[in-house]
mmCIF file of C-alpha atoms and ligand atoms in Angstrom:
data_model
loop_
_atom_site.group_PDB
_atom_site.id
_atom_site.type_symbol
_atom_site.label_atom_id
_atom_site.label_comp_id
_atom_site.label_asym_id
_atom_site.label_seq_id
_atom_site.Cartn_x
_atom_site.Cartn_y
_atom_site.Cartn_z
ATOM 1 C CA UNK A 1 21.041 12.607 15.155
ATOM 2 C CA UNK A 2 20.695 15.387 13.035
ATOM 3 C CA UNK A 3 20.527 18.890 14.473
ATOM 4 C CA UNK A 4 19.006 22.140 11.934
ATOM 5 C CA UNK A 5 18.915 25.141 13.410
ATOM 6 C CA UNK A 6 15.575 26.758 12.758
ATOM 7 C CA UNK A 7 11.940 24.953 12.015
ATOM 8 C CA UNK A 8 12.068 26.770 8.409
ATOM 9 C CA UNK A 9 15.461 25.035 7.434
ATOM 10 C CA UNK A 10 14.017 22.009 5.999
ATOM 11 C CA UNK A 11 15.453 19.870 3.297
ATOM 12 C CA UNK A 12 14.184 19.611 0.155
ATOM 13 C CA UNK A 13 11.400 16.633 -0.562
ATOM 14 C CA UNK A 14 13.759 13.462 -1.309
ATOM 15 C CA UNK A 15 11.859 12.318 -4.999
ATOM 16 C CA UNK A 16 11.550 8.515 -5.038
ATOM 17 C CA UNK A 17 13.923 8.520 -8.458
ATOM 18 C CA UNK A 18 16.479 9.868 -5.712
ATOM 19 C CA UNK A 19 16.303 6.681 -2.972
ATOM 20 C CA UNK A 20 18.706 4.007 -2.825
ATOM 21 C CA UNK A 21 17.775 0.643 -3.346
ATOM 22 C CA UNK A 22 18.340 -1.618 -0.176
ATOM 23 C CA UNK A 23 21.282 -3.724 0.330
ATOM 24 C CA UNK A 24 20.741 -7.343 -0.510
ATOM 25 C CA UNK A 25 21.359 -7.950 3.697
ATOM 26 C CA UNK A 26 19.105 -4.390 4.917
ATOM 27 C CA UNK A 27 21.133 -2.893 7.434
ATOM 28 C CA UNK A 28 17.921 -2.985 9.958
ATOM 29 C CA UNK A 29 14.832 -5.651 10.718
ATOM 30 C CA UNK A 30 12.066 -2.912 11.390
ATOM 31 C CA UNK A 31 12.139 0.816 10.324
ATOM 32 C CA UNK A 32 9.969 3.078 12.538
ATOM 33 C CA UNK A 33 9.148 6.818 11.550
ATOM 34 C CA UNK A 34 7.035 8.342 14.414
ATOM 35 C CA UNK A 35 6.969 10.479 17.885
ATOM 36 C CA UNK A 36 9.444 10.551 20.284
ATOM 37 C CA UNK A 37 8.563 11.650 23.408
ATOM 38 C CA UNK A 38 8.386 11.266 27.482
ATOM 39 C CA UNK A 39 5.276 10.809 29.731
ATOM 40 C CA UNK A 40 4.892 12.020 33.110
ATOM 41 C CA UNK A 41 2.678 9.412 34.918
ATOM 42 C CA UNK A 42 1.402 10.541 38.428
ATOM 43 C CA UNK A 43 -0.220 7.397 40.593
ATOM 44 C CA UNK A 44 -2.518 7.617 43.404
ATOM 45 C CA UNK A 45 -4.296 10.901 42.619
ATOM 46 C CA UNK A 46 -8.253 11.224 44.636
ATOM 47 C CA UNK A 47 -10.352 9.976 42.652
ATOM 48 C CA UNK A 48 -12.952 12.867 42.274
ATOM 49 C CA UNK A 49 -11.259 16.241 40.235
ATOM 50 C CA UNK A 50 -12.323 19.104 41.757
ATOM 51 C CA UNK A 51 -11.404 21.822 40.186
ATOM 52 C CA UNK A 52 -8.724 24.869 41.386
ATOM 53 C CA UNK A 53 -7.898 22.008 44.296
ATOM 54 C CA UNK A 54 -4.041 21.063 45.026
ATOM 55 C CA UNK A 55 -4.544 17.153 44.423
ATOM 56 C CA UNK A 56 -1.640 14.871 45.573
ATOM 57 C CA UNK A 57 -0.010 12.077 43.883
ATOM 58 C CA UNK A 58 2.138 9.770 45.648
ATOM 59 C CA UNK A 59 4.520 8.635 42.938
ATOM 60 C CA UNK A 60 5.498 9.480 39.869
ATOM 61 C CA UNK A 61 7.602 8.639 37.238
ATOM 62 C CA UNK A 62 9.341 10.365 33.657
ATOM 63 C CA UNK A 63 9.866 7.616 31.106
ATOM 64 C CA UNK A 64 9.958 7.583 27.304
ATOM 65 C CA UNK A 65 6.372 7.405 25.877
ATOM 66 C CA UNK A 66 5.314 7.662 22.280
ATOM 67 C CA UNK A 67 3.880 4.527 20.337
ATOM 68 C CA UNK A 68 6.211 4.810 18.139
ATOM 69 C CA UNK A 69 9.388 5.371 20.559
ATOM 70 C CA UNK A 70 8.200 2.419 23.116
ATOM 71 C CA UNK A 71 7.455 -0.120 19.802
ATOM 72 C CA UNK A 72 11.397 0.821 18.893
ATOM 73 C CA UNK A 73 13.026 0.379 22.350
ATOM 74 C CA UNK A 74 11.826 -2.439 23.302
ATOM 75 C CA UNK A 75 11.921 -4.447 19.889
ATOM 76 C CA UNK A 76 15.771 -3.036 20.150
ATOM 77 C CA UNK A 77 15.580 -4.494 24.135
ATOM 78 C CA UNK A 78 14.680 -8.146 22.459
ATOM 79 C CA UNK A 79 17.442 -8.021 19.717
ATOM 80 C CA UNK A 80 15.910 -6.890 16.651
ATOM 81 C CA UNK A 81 17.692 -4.280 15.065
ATOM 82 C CA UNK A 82 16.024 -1.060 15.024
ATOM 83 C CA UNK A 83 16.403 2.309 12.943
ATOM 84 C CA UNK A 84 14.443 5.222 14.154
ATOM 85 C CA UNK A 85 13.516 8.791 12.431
ATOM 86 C CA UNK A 86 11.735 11.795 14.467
ATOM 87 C CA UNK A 87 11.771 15.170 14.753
ATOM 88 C CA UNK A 88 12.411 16.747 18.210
ATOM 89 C CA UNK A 89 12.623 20.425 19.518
ATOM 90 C CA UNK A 90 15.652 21.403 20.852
ATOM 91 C CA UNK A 91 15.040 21.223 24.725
ATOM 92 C CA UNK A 92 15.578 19.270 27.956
ATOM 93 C CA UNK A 93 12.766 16.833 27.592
ATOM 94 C CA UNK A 94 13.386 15.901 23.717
ATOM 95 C CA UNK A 95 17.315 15.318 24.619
ATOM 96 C CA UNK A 96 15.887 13.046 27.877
ATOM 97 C CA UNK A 97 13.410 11.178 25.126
ATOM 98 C CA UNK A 98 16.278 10.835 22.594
ATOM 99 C CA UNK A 99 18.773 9.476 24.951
ATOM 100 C CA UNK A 100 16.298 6.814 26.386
ATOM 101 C CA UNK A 101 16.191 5.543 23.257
ATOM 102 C CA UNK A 102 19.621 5.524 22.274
ATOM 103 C CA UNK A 103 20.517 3.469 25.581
ATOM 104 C CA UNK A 104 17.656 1.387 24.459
ATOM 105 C CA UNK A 105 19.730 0.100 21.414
ATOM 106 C CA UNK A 106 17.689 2.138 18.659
ATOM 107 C CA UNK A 107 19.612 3.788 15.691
ATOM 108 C CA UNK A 108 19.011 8.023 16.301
ATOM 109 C CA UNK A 109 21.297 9.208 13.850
ATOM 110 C CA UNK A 110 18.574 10.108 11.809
ATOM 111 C CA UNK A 111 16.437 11.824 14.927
ATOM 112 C CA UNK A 112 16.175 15.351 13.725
ATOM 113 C CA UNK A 113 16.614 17.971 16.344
ATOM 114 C CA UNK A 114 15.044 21.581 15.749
ATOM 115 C CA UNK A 115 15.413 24.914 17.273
ATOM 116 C CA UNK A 116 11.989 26.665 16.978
ATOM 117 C CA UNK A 117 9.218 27.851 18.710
ATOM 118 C CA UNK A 118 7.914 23.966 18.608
ATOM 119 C CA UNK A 119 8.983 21.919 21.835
ATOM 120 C CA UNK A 120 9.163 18.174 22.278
ATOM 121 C CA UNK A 121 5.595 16.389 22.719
ATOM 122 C CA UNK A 122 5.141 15.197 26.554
ATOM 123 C CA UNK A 123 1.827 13.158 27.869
ATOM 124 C CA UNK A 124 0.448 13.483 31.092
ATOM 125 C CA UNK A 125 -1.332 10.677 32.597
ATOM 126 C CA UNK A 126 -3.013 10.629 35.934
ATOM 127 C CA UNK A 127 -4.094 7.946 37.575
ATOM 128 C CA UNK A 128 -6.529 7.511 39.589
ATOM 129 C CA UNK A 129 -8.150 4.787 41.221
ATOM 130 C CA UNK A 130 -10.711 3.466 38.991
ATOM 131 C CA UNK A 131 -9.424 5.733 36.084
ATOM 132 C CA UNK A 132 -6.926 7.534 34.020
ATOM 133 C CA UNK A 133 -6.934 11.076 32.446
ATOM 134 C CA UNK A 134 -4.368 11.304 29.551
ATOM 135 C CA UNK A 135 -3.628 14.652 28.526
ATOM 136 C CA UNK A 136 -1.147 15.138 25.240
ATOM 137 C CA UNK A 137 0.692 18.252 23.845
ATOM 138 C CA UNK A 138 1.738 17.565 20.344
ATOM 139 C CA UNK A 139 4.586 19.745 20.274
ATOM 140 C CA UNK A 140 6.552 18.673 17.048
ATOM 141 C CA UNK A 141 4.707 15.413 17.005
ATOM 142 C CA UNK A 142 2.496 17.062 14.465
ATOM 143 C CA UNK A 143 5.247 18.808 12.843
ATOM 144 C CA UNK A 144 7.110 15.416 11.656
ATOM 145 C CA UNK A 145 6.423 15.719 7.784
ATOM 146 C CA UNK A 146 7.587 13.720 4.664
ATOM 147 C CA UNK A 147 10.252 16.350 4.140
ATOM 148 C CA UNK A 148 11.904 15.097 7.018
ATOM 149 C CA UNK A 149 12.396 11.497 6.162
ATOM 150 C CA UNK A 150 15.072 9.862 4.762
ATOM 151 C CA UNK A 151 13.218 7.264 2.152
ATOM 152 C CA UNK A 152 16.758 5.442 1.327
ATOM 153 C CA UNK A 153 17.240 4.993 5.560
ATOM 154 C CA UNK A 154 13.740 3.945 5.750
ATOM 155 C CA UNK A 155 14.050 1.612 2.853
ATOM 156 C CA UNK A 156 17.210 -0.320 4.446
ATOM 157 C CA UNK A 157 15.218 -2.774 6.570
ATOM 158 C CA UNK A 158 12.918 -5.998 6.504
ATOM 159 C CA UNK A 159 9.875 -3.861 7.744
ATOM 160 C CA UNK A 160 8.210 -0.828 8.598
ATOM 161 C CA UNK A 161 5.889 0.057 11.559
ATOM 162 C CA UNK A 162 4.162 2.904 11.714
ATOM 163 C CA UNK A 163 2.333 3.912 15.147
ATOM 164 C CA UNK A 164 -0.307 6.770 16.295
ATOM 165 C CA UNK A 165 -1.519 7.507 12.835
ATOM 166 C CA UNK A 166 -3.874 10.193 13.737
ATOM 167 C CA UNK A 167 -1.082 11.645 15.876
ATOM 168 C CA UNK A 168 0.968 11.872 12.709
ATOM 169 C CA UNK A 169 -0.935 15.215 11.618
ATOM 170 C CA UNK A 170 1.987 16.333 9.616
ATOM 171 C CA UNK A 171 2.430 12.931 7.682
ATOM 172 C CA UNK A 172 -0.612 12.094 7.302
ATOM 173 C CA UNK A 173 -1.367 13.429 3.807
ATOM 174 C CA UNK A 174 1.412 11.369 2.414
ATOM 175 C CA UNK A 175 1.277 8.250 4.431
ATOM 176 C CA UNK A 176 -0.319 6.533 1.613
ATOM 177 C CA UNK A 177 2.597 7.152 -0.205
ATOM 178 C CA UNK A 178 4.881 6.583 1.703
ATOM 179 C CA UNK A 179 4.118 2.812 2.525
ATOM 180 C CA UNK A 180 3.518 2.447 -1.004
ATOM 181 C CA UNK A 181 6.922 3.396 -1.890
ATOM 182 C CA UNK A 182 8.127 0.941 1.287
ATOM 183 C CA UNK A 183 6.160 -1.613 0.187
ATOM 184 C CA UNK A 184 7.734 -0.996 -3.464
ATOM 185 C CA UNK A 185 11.237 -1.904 -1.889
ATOM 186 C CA UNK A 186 10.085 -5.025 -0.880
ATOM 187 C CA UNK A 187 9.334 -4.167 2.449
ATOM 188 C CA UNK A 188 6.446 -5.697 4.635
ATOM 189 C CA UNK A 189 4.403 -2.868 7.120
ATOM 190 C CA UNK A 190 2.494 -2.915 9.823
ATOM 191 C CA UNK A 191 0.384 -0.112 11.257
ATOM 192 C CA UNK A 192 -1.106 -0.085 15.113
ATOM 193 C CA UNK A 193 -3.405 2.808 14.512
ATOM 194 C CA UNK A 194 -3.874 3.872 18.452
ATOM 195 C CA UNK A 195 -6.856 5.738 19.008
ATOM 196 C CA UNK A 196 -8.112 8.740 16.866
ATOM 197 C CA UNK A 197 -8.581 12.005 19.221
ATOM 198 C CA UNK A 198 -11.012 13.414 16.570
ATOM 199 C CA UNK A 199 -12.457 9.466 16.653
ATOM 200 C CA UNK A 200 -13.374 10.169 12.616
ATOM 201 C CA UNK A 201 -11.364 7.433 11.691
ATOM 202 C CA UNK A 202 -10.444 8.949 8.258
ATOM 203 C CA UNK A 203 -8.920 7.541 5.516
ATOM 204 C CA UNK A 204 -7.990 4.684 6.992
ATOM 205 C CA UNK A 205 -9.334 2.030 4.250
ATOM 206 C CA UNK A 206 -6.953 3.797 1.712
ATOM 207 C CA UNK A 207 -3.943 3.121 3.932
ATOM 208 C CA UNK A 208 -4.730 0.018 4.568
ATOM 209 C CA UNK A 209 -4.715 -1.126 1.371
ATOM 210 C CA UNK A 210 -0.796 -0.743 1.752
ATOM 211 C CA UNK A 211 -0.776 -2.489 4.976
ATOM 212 C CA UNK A 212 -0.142 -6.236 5.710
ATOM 213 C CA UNK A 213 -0.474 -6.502 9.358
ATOM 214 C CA UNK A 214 -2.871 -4.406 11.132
ATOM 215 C CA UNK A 215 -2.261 -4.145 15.047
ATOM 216 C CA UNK A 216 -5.584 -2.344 16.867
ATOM 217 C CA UNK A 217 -6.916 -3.213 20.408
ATOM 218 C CA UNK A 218 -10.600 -4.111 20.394
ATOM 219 C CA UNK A 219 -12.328 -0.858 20.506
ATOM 220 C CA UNK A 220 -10.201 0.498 17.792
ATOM 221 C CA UNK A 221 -10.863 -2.457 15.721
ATOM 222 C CA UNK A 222 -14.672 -1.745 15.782
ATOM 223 C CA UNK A 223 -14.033 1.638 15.175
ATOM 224 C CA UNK A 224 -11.901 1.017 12.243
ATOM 225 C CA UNK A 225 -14.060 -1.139 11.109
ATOM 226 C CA UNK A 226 -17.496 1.375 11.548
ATOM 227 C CA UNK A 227 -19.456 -1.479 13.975
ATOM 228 C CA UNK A 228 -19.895 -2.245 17.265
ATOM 229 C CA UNK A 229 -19.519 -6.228 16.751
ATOM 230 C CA UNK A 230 -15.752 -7.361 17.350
ATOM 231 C CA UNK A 231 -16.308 -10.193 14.915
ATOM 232 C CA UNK A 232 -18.232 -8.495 12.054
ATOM 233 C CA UNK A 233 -14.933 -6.011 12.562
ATOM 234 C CA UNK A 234 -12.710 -8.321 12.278
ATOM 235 C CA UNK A 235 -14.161 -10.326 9.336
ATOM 236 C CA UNK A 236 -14.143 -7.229 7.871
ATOM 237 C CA UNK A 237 -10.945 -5.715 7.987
ATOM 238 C CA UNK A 238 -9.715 -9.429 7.136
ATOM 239 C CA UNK A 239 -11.113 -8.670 3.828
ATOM 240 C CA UNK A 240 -8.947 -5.047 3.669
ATOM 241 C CA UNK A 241 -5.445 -6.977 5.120
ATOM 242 C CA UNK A 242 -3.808 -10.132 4.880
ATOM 243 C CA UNK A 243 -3.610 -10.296 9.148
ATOM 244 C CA UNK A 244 -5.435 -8.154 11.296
ATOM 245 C CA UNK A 245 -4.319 -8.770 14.838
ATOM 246 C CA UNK A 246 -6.311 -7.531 17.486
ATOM 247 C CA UNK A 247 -5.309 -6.638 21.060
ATOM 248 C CA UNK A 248 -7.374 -7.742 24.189
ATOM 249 C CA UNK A 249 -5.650 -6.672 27.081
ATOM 250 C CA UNK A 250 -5.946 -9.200 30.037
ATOM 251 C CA UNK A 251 -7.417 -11.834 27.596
ATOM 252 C CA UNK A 252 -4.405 -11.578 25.076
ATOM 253 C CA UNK A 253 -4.832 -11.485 21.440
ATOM 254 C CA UNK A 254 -6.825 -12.760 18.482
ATOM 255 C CA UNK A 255 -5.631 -12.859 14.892
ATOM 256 C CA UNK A 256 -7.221 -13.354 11.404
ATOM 257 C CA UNK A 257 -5.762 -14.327 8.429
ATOM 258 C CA UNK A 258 -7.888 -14.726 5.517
ATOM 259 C CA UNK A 259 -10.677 -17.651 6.911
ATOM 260 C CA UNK A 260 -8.390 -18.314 9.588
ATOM 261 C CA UNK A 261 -9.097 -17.343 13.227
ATOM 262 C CA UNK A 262 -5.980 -17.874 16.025
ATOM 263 C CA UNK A 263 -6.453 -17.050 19.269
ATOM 264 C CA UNK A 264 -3.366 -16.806 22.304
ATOM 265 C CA UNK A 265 -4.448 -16.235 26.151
ATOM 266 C CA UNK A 266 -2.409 -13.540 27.903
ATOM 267 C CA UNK A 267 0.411 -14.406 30.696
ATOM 268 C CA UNK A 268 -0.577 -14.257 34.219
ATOM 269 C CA UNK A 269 1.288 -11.607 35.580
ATOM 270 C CA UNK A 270 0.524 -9.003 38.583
ATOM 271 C CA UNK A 271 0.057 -5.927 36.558
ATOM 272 C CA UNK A 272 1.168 -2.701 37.925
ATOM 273 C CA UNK A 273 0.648 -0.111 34.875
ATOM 274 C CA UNK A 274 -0.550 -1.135 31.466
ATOM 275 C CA UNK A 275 0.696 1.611 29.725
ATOM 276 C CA UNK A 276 2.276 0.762 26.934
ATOM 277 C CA UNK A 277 1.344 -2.480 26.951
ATOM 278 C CA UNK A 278 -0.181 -2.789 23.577
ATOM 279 C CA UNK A 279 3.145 -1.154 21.848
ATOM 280 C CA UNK A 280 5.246 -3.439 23.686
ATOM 281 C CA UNK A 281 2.916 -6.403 22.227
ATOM 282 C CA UNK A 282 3.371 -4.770 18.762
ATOM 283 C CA UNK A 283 7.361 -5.406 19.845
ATOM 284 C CA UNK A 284 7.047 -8.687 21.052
ATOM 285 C CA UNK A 285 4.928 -9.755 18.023
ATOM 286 C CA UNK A 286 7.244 -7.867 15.267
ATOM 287 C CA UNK A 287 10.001 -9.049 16.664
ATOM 288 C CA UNK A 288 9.540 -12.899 15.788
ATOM 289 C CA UNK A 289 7.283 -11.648 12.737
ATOM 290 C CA UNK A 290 10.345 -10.410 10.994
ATOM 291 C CA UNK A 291 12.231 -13.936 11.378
ATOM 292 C CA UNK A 292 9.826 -15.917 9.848
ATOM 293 C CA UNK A 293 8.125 -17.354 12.909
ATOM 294 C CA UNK A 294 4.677 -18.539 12.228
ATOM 295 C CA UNK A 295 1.992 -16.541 13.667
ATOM 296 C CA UNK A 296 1.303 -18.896 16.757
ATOM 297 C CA UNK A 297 4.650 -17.853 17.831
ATOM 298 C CA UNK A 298 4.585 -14.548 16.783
ATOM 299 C CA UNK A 299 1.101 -13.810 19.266
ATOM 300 C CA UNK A 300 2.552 -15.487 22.736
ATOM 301 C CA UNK A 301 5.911 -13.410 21.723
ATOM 302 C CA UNK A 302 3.423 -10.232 21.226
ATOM 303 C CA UNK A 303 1.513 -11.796 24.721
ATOM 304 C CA UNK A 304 4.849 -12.429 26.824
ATOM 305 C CA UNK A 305 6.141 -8.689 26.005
ATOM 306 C CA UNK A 306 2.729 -7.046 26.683
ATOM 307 C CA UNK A 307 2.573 -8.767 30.047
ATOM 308 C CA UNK A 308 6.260 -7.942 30.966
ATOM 309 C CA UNK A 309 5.731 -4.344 30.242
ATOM 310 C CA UNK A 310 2.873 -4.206 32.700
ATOM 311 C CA UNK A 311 5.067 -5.103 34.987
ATOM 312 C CA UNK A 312 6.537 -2.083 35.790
ATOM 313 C CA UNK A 313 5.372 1.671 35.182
ATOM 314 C CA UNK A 314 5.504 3.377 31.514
ATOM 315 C CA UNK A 315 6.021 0.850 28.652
ATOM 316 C CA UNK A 316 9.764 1.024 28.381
ATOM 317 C CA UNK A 317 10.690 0.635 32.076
ATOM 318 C CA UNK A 318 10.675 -3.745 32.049
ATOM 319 C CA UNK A 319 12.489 -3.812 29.130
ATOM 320 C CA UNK A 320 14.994 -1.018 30.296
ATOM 321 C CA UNK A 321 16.155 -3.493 33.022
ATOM 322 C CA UNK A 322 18.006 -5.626 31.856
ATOM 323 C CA UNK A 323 17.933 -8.317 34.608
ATOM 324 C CA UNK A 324 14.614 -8.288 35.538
ATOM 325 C CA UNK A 325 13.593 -8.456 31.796
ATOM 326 C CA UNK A 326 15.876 -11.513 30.959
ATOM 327 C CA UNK A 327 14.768 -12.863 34.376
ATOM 328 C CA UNK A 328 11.093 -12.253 33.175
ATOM 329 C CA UNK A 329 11.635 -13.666 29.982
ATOM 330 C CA UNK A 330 13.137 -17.000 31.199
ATOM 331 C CA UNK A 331 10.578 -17.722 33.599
ATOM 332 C CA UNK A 332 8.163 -17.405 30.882
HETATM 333 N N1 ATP B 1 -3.482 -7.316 32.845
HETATM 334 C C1 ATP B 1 -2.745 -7.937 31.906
HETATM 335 N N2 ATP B 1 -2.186 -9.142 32.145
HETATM 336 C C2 ATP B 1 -1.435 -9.772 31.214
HETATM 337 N N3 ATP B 1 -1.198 -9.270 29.991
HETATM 338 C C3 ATP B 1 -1.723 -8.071 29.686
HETATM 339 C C4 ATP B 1 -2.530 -7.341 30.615
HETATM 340 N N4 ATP B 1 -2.901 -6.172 30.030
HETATM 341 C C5 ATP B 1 -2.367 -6.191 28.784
HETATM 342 N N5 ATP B 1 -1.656 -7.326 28.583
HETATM 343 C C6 ATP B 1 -0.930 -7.725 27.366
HETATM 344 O O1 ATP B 1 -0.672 -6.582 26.589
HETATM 345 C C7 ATP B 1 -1.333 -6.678 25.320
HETATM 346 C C8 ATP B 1 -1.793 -5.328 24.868
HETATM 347 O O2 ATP B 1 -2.691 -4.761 25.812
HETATM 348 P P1 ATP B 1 -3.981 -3.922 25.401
HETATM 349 O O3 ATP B 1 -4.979 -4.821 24.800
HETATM 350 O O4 ATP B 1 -4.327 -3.143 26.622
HETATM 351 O O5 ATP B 1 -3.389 -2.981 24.245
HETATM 352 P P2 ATP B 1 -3.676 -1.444 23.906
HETATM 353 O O6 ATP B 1 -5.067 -1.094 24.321
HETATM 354 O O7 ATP B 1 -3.279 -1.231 22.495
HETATM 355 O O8 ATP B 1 -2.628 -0.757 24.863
HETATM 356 P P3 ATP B 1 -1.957 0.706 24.798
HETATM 357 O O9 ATP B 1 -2.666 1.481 25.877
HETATM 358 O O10 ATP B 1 -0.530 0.457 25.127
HETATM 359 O O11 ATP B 1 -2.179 1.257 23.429
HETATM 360 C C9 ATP B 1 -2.439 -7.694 25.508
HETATM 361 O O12 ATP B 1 -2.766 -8.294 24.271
HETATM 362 C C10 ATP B 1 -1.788 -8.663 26.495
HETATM 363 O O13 ATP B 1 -0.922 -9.549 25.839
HETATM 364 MG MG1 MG B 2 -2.521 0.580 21.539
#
């Protein structure tokens, strides 16, 4: 982890002239620049809000959250080797957040931690019964910029992800450019979008022109692809990447690659939180991806991990046990 001690102290832009080329064996299988943060998930809340009432949950739990942080833990929890670059304010909940993942197996060293008047991102979500609000403060999830990545770290791996794009406010501008310099190292990417807040959708054909596995859920795959039909979406963003891969929640997954359709039903489970389900599919998926399995194997791996991290609340908690995830595992 490295620690600056004000927000202004930044170093200066690393020029691509300046990056390493990788080592013939990359020190890492998947790269991951991207938020770090907890949620706070309350359960059991009435389901009407009325406003200035005292509502009562009846559980609750603090886990690590972020796209980008639960895709790295628990594709560390299966065995895939996993470097990790963030930026973090310098408080109580970003030290919680960064020490999750550590435990998790994830590389931090290159987790930058900043005094400032920025704190750590957190998300609230409250459940109710039929529903969920989910309520985010950025914090210095906006603030990550290109000036804080290491390009030669980044470079030193089989692949990049890259989660929460329109969370990514402060690398946004260059993200183009940055896969395009990954992608000129020889690695492969893969992008899981997650919704847009602003739901514009911008800019998104340009990136993924870089991109050669895209990883939306349904409704972000017809928004991506500007219609309301999931197949005319898909056969379109087949045309922009060489395998779209799109997310269905309880009935698994569907991919496309070039004519070809593949479709893999989800595990019965007894879900008890989907949170984080679709980043922990991203896990499962990347995690045989980046050994060479072929892509039958590489959706029931995305499937198995999506339905193990339902079983438990937040999407790190399964994989954070070890027995019960190993136990899981087996039995599936
Ligand atoms: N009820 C369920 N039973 C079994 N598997 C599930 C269930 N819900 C989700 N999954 C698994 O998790 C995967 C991802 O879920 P989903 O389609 O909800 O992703 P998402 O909308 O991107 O999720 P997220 O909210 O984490 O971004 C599914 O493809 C499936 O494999
Ligand atoms: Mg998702």
């Amino acid at each position: 982890m490295r620690i600056s001690q004000t927000g202004n102290s930044r170093r200066s832009p690393i020029s691509f002239a300046a990056a390493s080329s990788p080592q013939p064996m990359p020190r890492f299988d998947v790269t991951i620049a991207g938020e770090l943060n907890l949620d706070l998930i309350l359960y059991g809340l009435p389901e009407q809000q009325q406003p200035e009432r005292e509502l009562l949950a009846d559980r609750m739990t603090l886990t690590l959250g972020a796209s980008s942080a639960i895709v790295a833990h628990n594709l560390a929890a299966l065995g895939s080797r996993v470097g990790f670059q963030s930026r973090i304010g310098d408080d109580a909940l970003g030290k919680i957040a960064l020490e999750r993942l550590q435990q998790g197996g994830v590389d931090v060293s290159q987790v930058r931690r900043v005094a400032g008047a920025t704190t750590t991102g957190l998300t609230v979500i409250l459940h109710h019964e039929l529903w969920r609000n989910i309520l985010t403060y950025m914090g210095t999830i906006a603030e990550l910029t290109w000036d804080d990545l290491d390009l030669s770290y980044l470079a030193d791996a089989r692949h990049f992800h890259l989660s929460s794009l329109y969370l990514q406010r402060g690398l946004l501008p260059r993200v183009t450019e940055l896969l395009q310099y990954l992608k000129g190292k020889g690695l492969t990417i893969s992008l899981d979008t997650n919704d847009d807040p602003d739901d514009r959708w911008e800019g998104l054909q340009e990136i993924l022109q870089h991109v050669d596995i895209f990883l939306p859920n349904e409704r972000e795959a017809r928004k991506a692809a500007g219609t309301e039909d999931l197949d005319i979406a898909i056969e379109k963003l087949s045309k922009m990447v060489p395998l779209v891969v799109v997310k269905l929640g309880r009935k698994g997954a569907m991919a496309q690659r070039g004519t070809e359709r593949f479709t893999s039903p989800a595990r019965e489970v007894v879900a008890v939180d989907t949170v984080g389900a679709g980043d922990s599919f991203d896990a499962g998926f990347l995690h045989q991806y980046v050994r060479g399995a072929d892509l039958q194997t590489c959706l029931a791996s995305g499937n198995l991990a999506g339905a193990l991290s339902t079983t438990r609340p937040g999407g790190t908690e399964a994989f954070r046990d070890a027995k019960h995830r190993e136990q899981f595992l087996r039995g599936h």
